[in-house]
Structures are given as C-alpha cells and as structure tokens.
Amino acid sequence: MTNIIEASNINKKVELDKGHELHILKDVNLVIKKGEFVSVMGPSGSGKSTLLYNLSGMDRVSSGSVVFQGHELGSLKEDELAKIRLKYMGFIFQDINLLKNLSVIDNVMFPALVSKGVVKNKVLQKARKLLQMTGIDKLENHQITQASGGQLQRVGICRALINNPDIIFGDEPTGALDSKSTEDILSILGEISSTGTTVMLVTHDVKVAAKTERVLFMKDGNLVAEKKMKKFDHLQDDSKEREESIMKWMVKNGF
Amino acid sequence: MYLKIIKNDFKRKKVITSTVFVFITLAVLLGSSATNIIANLIQSMSAFNLAAEPADITQMHVGDYDQIAIDQFTEAHQEQIAMQETMELLTIDGVNIHFRDNNSFAGTVQDISFVVQNTEFDFILDLNNEKLNVKEGEIAVPIYFMEEYELTIGELITVVQGAYKKQFVIADYARDFEMNSSLSSSKRFVINPKDYGDMLQGKVGEREYLIQFKLRENADSKKLQTEYIDSGLPANGPIVTGDMFLIFNALSDATIAIIIILISILLIIIASLSIRLTFLATIDEDLREIGVMKAIGLSNKDIKKVYLNKYRVMSVVAGIIGYLLSFVVINLFTSNMRLYLSSDLSGSLKYLLSLVAPLFVYLMIVLYCKKILKQIDKISAIEALRSNIMVRGKNRKYRFPLLQNKFFNTNIYMGIRDVWNRFKLYRLLILIFAVCTFIIILPLNLYNTMNSPEFTTYMGIGKSDVRIDLRRTDTISEDFKKLQEELQNDPGVEKFSAYITSSFPVKNKEGTWDYLNIETGDFSVFPLNYLNGRAPEKAGEISLSYANASSDGLNKKVGDEVIVEVVGEEKSLKVTGIYQDITNGGKTAKAHSSLGLNEDAVLWYIVYLDLREGVDKVKKMDHYQNMFVGAQVNDIQDYKKQTLGNMMNQLNSIVLGGIVIAGMIIVLITALFMKMLLSKDQSQIAIMRSIGLTSKQIQQQYVAGTLMVLIVGIILGVLASEFLGEFLFSLAMTSMGAARIEFIQIIWQTWILCPLILIVIVGVTITLCCKATFKKDLSIVLRG
Ligand SMILES: Nc1ncnc2c1ncn2[C@@H]1O[C@H](COP(=O)(O)OP(=O)(O)OP(=O)(O)O)[C@@H](O)[C@H]1O
Ligand SMILES: [Mg+2]
C-alpha cells in the first residue's frame, strides 16, 4: 500500500504574548497509509487537534515536513493548499461548522459547486445519495437551524464526502453526540473506510478508537505510542474486548 | 466605571470608532467652515458697506443733463433723499488701454470707465477699505482686472486714443462696492482729477453719468424711482438699486457656503449611518456584554448611558477638533472674500456662529444614538446572553437555493444572495454609497451645466455664437442700422437677430407705474427655453422673466395682461411665456418689435449671431469690432465665462473637493464595513477555507455582494442628484431669477466614468481588506 501522508520531524510552536513560545508538537514522525482507519487519542491539551490541522495543511508546521500524496505542503501557497483540501480532503468537526445561510442540501453540495467543471445535476444526485446513505434524506430542504446535532453531524459527513476525497479528517466528530448518534456516525465512517477512503479521527472516546485499525497515542506534544489492530468487523469482532485492550494499552503508556 | 467601559469598547473597536470619529470631525469641520464663511461674509459686507457707502439708487445716463434740475428734485424730496451726487465716467474702449508689451483689454465683456473719487458717498476703496486717494500719474485698477489680467502694483498702463497718450502706474487695487462683481457689467478705474481733466481735454472716451442717490431710512425706493423718471430727469440708461450690489457681492461666497453646508449635512448623515452600521455589525458581540451588564443588575437606562456616553465623548472631542481646525482650513475658502470684500477677516462673529456646527452635530448624533439604542429595551437578559439571537430569531423562509442560480458562478451567487439575507446590514451601505455618489455627481452636474452652451438660456440669451453690444453714441441709431445691413450681406453669418432694450412704464400690482426694461425683436431666431408658454410672436404679446412674473414682481401668469405705456398711450399686452434670466437682477421682459421703442429711454442695442460652419470666429469678431468703434463684440461662451468665471472657478475646486471627499469616505466606509463584516463572518470564512475555497473565491463573494450594493447605490445617487440636486440648485438660484435649472448630464461621466472610478476604488479596498484576513492559521478560528 502507498502512503497518503508522510510527516517527518514536525514541530509546531505558537507565539504567545511577549516572546513566550508554546511548543505544541514535538518532533512528530508519522506515516499514514492509503485506506487506513486511524484514531488519535491522548489527554486533553496533548496536541491531537493540532496534529490533525498540521497534517491537513490548515495550519502550517513550524519545522519538519508534511508530504501529502507527493505534495510537500510547506512549499505550497495558501490557495494551492485550499485546492488540495477541496479535491482530496474532507473534514468533520465537533462543532460541525456548517454554513449558516445555506440549507442542508446546499451545504452538502457547496464544495462541489465551487469546484471546476461540475455538472449541477450530477452533484444533486450525488448529494441526495449521500443524504440517503446517512439517513437524513428527509431533511434535504431544511435549514440548518431546524435540525438536531446528530443530524447536523451527518450533514457534515455528507459535505466531507461530496467531492470523493482521498482522506477524511475528523476532530472529535462524535464529541457532542449521545451514544446512539455516536454509534450511527461510527458505522457510517466504518462504511466509508471500507470503500477505501482513508479516515483519521481524533477522539476521547475508546468506543470510537475501538472501531479503528490503528490507534495513535499523544502526550505533551509527542507521539508516544501506537497500537495496530485488525480491521473491525461488527459481525465477528467484540467491541467491548477491543475497548478494554486499548484502555490497558493507554494506561501502560501513561494515560 | 463608565469611562472604563468606554475605554474597553474603544480598544475593542479601534478602527470602527476611529472612522466614525473622523466622519464626525469632518462634518463639524465643514459645517464650522461654512458658518465661518457666512459670519465673515456678514461682517465683511457690513464693514465694506460702511466704508464704501454705496448709493441706494443709481441712474445711468449718457448725453447732456441738467444738474440744477436734479438738485431741485433732491430738494423737493428731502424727506426721502439724504444725499445726491453725480459721478462722471469716461468710458474707454478696452482696445485703447495697453499693458505690458502689446497687451490690451480688448475682448473684455466689461465696460471700462475712468473716474475720479466721489466726495459724498459711493467711495471706491483700496484693499484696506480706505478711500482711494490716487496721485497724479497713478491709477487704481479694479480687482477684477487685476486678477483677470494678472496685473501687479507698479506695472504700467497706457491709454492711447488719437493724439492722446498717457502712462499710468498701477498704485493700488480698486475695491468697488457697486461694481466689484463680474456679474455687474462695468468696472471703474480711479485716477487723479488732474489726469482726468487731461483726458477730457484730449477727448478720450465717451462721457457717461451715474446720477446717484443715498436715501434716508424708511424711504420708498420704488416710488422715488418712478417719480424721478416721471419728472423727466435724465434717464436714458438702466437704474440699479442698492440691493443688487449686495447680491452680486455676496453671491459667489454664499453659494460656496451653501454647497459646503450641504456636504457637511451629508457627512452627518454618513456618520450616523456608520454608527448604525457599527451597532448592527457588532450587535452579536455587544449582546453578550449587554447581557452581562443586565445580569449584574444594570438597568436599561444605565446600559444605554454606557453606549450613549461613548458617542457623547466622541462627538464632543470631534466637535472641538473640527471647530478648531475650521479656523485653519477656512483660509482655503476665503481668498476670494479677502480680495473682493475685506482683507481683514478678524471679526469675532465667526467664533460664535461657527459654534452652531458642533452643537448641531452633537445634537444629531446623540438623538440618533438614542433612537438606535431603543433596541436595547427589547432584549431580555437571558436572550442577550444567548448569542446569535439576531440571526436565529425567526425561521425565515429559505430563499435563493444554490441550484436556482443559472447565470453566475457559485461564489458570485453566494455574494449576491448574502446581500438579500442580510439586507438590513447592506441597506445602510447602499445609502452610504448613494450619498457618496451624490457628493460627486451633484457638483459635477452643476459644473457641466454651467459650462454647457445651453446655460446661456438661464441668462435670458438663446444659444448663439457671438453677441455685439452697441454702446450709446450720437450715431448709435445709424450704427445699429448699418450693422444689420452688414450682417445681412455677410455670407459668413448664418443668422442674426437684433434687439433693442428700452425702459417702459408698466402698471405694477398696486396699480402705480414702475419702469421695466423691455427687449424688443424677433425671438424666434435664437429661441430660449421657456419655463411656461412661449416667446412673443406677434403684436400685443410679451413674455416676462421669472423674477418679474413672480409675486414680488408683477405677479403675472401666462395669459394675464400687462399694461404698458408706449409713447403716452396705454397698451395691454398678453403674457405668452415666462423665461429664466439671471442677468440684470433677473427682472426683464421681451416683446414683439411692433411694440416700438421708448425713444427717450433706449438702454442698449444688442445683436446675436451665428456663424456658418468653418468661418473663423475670431477673425469675424475682429472684423466687426474694427468696423464699429462703439461696439463690443463678444464670443458668447467668453461672455458667460467672464461673467460667471469667478463662480465657475470656485465650483471647479468644489467638484474636485467633492470627488476627493467622497473617494475618501468610500474607501474608509468600505474598509470599515469589510472589517466588520469579515470579523462577523470569520467563522463562516474559516469554514469555507477548511472546505477548500481559495482566498480568491471568498474574495469574489464579498466583491460581488458589495459591488452589487455599490451599483444600486450609484444608481440611487445619480438619480438623487439629478432630481433632488436639480431641485436644490434651482431653489438656490430662484433668488437670482432662475427657477428651474435642468442639469446637463454628460452621460459618459455620470453613468460610466464616475461609477467606474467608484467600482475600482471599492474593488481595490475590498481586495486589500480580504487579503489581510487570510493569513492566519485556520485552526484558531475553527476550534472557536
Ligand atoms: N493557536 C494557539 N495558540 C496558543 N495555544 C494553542 C494554540 N493552539 C493550540 N494551543 C495549545 O496547544 C495545546 C494543544 O492543543 P490541542 O487543541 O491540539 O489539544 P488537544 O489534544 O486537541 O486537546 P483536546 O483534547 O482538549 O481537544 C493546548 O494546550 C492548547 O491550549
Ligand atoms: Mg482537540
């Protein structure tokens, strides 16, 4: 399998006021393979979100390099990074982050409509298919003020998928959801992963990590350990068992 | 505590607060300057009036006259007349007056007269408002000529006519209350009595007389004028009254003051709109603060006080700065006044009067803020703490779905639909853009209108190429006939028309007789634009100037009858039309030639003509100038320029100033608005960037929305200046005798050039504003 992301020795420092600097990521080395389903865990403030933003080119690393499918992200201009995000990446956030003046279907279609050379009808079909897949097809013409958190998160997923990205990043996509919604979202993400799309999630929730095949553990800006598992199969695998083993592993690594 | 909150608020909204502050300051500055001009105008006019003691009635006369008869008349009307003096003038053709090498005053539209200083009243002054006392060999030159020909003190002026030749040294400017203005058609040069005597002996020029009266207070000027003429005293020239001089002297400065006041009012409007914009744009942020304040127990009244105090402090500080600055800036506007009216503008009235502007602005701003702040009453503490209520509030119908868009690319469509979704916010911007456009277009239209060949129609003159005035000489009747014959036979002349103006007794609305200058001739050759009705075409018809037809004139409408006495016989003439005329105090009339003449009171002979295509105008003019010594041949455009030149120059600077001010405002407001919008939208922008929109695409959205708003604003602004501006300007001109001025719009300027400039300015501003916000790491906004 080829690598989709190769990060070597990345550091992220931010200026605090008056010359103070905060060293958030410390010499992180990481390779993510195409099609992998990865989760990142770690204590609050350990730099998980920061890692995600830096790998996706939304933030710029202070040193080191991130290569995304052959593009050295550090050498690209803002707008070139944007084009890569539009074409190859999808994002899901804890705060969902939908555009508030657009309806559900328009939010989903938006990334496609601003892309070059699209046929509007095809976009509409694709969007409807995604809404159907995530089970919110009834909300198509609703405004986003008229939907629940779980429903909105599905809208977010549909939007992330509309341009057939190679990778989906999620920063605690289930963080604000109840356990039922979390289940639903995870099974959708599992399905996406099974179609060959790379998925990388930041999470606090072992239940979420248990559904992935590779768990990264961060602490104080360092990538301290990782745990590989085989792909989760809800028919064969017992998620309870996987959760417990992840817990144990984390405690061992100083959680 | 209030002060602390205000300080915090300022820190939080530095740019916004500063911009609003600048607008308020500018409004005060301009307002104070304008009132300053008015104060100066009032004071310098009264000082000027006091020093010059102008005549209340001036009867011009050419030819013999009997001073003893006038003295008897004065004696008989002692309870009305305070003083009488007759000034003798020597009118000299401009061709005969030389300066520097080979230059002469030929081509001026002004009549040039040489005079000696009066002894009783109507004094001609120097620049210190002291009576001129010109020594032998010296001359004092009217300010108009000093300026027009860029003469300096110490230069030489030579008068040559026949055998007479004399050099004068320019010793001083002549500030002349009665004839200062370019709007009055003659100018007086002052020389020493001895030199004047030499001139008389040398038979230079034509003799004319100003029979002048200084009246007592409460005297009835109108009645006296009629009595004078009825007593058969010399009166073959026009009568000019004192109020005329006053208007002429004050006109151009007053116009400037009015325009500046207008701009200042517009600025107050813009400042108010900006405050409202600020309030709307930061309401989300402010709501939280308001909520906190309510939660800690502040009443609505207290909270409003916090906000209001901010703008109170701002208006006071801006008021003080603007007020003080106005005394610096004022010099830009008063050079004309210093020269023509009074060099010493140290009067103290301006300090008081220009206080009106800051007080007015303060009041407007505070009242407006109070109105805006009423909204706070509607917000409960909990609501205020829950942010975003303004956006959520109600579930509005979803409009403009993305797929409905067939024409634009999605980003442009996003920008345009944003305008609809947040119309309340953009509406203000439309208004501001409209006001800015107004500030640019109004002076531009004004300038274009005054510069257009059609403007002569407001001067009571049909559109024509050349005007020939015949001065009164003994041979004037023959000259007039000869001139017409010449023109008839001149193949270079396309058409011409001759007019004779004479003074007739006309029955006024009280039923007594007034003298009215009536021009007779064929008015179909160079048609005027009539306000109502049409030109007189046959016997028994007359048309009146607007001022004459109005209620303080004869009070007539089209179709009414006017009784005119022609050679002792009363004739009833029907009013066929009303036209606009800003010359001769605005009171004139035109009648068909069959009316005949009042032989004793013929005032002037004028011929207008159009040349054929390709005929050299200058050559033709020279030809007629040389053929008729007593004639004054003028290019009509030149005539207008020389008459209104002063005002047009000042207008010129106002057009430029307007464009600069409006440009500045537009840049500032757009930047301010964008800054607020972008900070309000920063999470939405971050989301779009995270999705993968380039900064160019996001810029496109904002540019599209704002430009659409701008275009609507421009259209409104242009229409407003066309209709409202026309109305305002006509209102201002009514006092001069033009009631309805139609703006000449130069289409490519108003509809293409100006909008293009505005669009470029706004486009660049938005692009620069957006650039600044696209630099940061995305995560900072996204994780909230
Ligand atoms: N732009 C920034 N400026 C200052 N500090 C920052 C910035 N971004 C991140 N940090 C700090 O860096 C540390 C890591 O942040 P990050 O959001 O990556 O943590 P996290 O592991 O995602 O935490 P959580 O699980 O709570 O989301 C935190 O202490 C955070 O306060
Ligand atoms: Mg995080």
Coordinates of N, CA, C and O and ligand atoms in Angstrom, one line a residue, chain A residues 14 16 22 24 42-51 172 202 204, chain B residues 780 783, ligand 1:
Chain A
V14 N 3.7 28.1 18.8 CA 3.0 29.3 18.6 C 3.5 30.4 19.5 O 3.9 30.1 20.6
L16 N 3.1 33.1 22.0 CA 2.2 33.7 23.0 C 2.7 35.1 23.2 O 3.7 35.5 22.6
L22 N 5.0 28.6 22.8 CA 4.4 27.3 23.2 C 4.8 26.2 22.2 O 4.5 26.4 21.0
I24 N 3.9 23.0 20.8 CA 2.8 22.1 20.9 C 3.1 20.7 20.3 O 2.8 19.7 21.0
G42 N -5.4 10.6 23.5 CA -4.4 11.3 24.4 C -5.1 12.3 25.3 O -6.3 12.6 25.0
P43 N -4.5 12.7 26.3 CA -5.1 13.6 27.3 C -5.4 15.0 26.6 O -4.8 15.3 25.6
S44 N -6.3 15.7 27.3 CA -6.7 17.0 26.8 C -5.4 17.9 26.7 O -4.7 17.9 27.7
G45 N -5.2 18.6 25.7 CA -4.1 19.5 25.6 C -2.8 18.9 25.1 O -1.8 19.5 25.0
S46 N -2.9 17.6 24.7 CA -1.7 16.9 24.3 C -1.3 17.2 22.9 O -0.2 16.9 22.4
G47 N -2.2 17.9 22.1 CA -1.8 18.3 20.8 C -2.5 17.5 19.7 O -2.0 17.5 18.5
K48 N -3.5 16.7 20.0 CA -4.2 15.9 19.0 C -4.8 16.7 17.8 O -4.5 16.5 16.6
S49 N -5.6 17.7 18.2 CA -6.2 18.6 17.2 C -5.1 19.3 16.4 O -5.2 19.3 15.1
T50 N -4.1 19.7 17.1 CA -3.0 20.4 16.4 C -2.4 19.5 15.3 O -2.1 20.0 14.2
L51 N -2.2 18.3 15.7 CA -1.6 17.3 14.7 C -2.5 17.3 13.5 O -2.0 17.3 12.3
E172 N -12.9 14.9 16.8 CA -13.9 14.6 17.7 C -15.3 14.7 17.1 O -16.1 15.5 17.6
V202 N -9.7 12.2 15.6 CA -9.2 12.5 16.9 C -10.4 12.2 17.8 O -11.5 12.6 17.5
H204 N -11.7 11.2 22.2 CA -11.5 10.9 23.6 C -12.1 9.6 23.9 O -12.0 9.1 25.0
Chain B
I780 N -7.2 28.5 14.5 CA -7.5 29.4 15.5 C -9.0 29.8 15.5 O -9.6 29.9 16.6
R783 N -11.5 26.1 15.9 CA -11.8 25.5 17.2 C -12.6 26.4 18.1 O -12.8 26.0 19.3
Ligands
LIG1 N1 -3.1 28.9 18.4 C1 -2.7 28.5 19.6 N2 -2.3 29.5 20.5 C2 -2.0 29.1 21.7 N3 -2.0 27.9 22.2 C3 -2.5 27.0 21.4 C4 -2.9 27.2 20.1 N4 -3.3 26.1 19.5 C5 -3.2 25.1 20.5 N5 -2.7 25.7 21.6 C6 -2.4 24.9 22.8 O1 -1.7 23.8 22.5 C7 -2.1 22.7 23.3 C8 -2.6 21.6 22.4 O2 -3.8 21.9 21.8 P1 -4.8 20.9 21.0 O3 -6.0 21.6 20.7 O4 -4.0 20.3 19.9 O5 -5.0 19.8 22.1 P2 -6.0 18.6 22.1 O6 -5.1 17.4 22.3 O7 -6.8 18.6 20.8 O8 -6.9 18.8 23.3 P3 -8.4 18.5 23.5 O9 -8.4 17.0 23.7 O10 -8.8 19.2 24.7 O11 -9.1 18.9 22.2 C9 -3.2 23.2 24.2 O12 -2.6 23.5 25.4 C10 -3.7 24.5 23.6 O13 -4.1 25.4 24.5

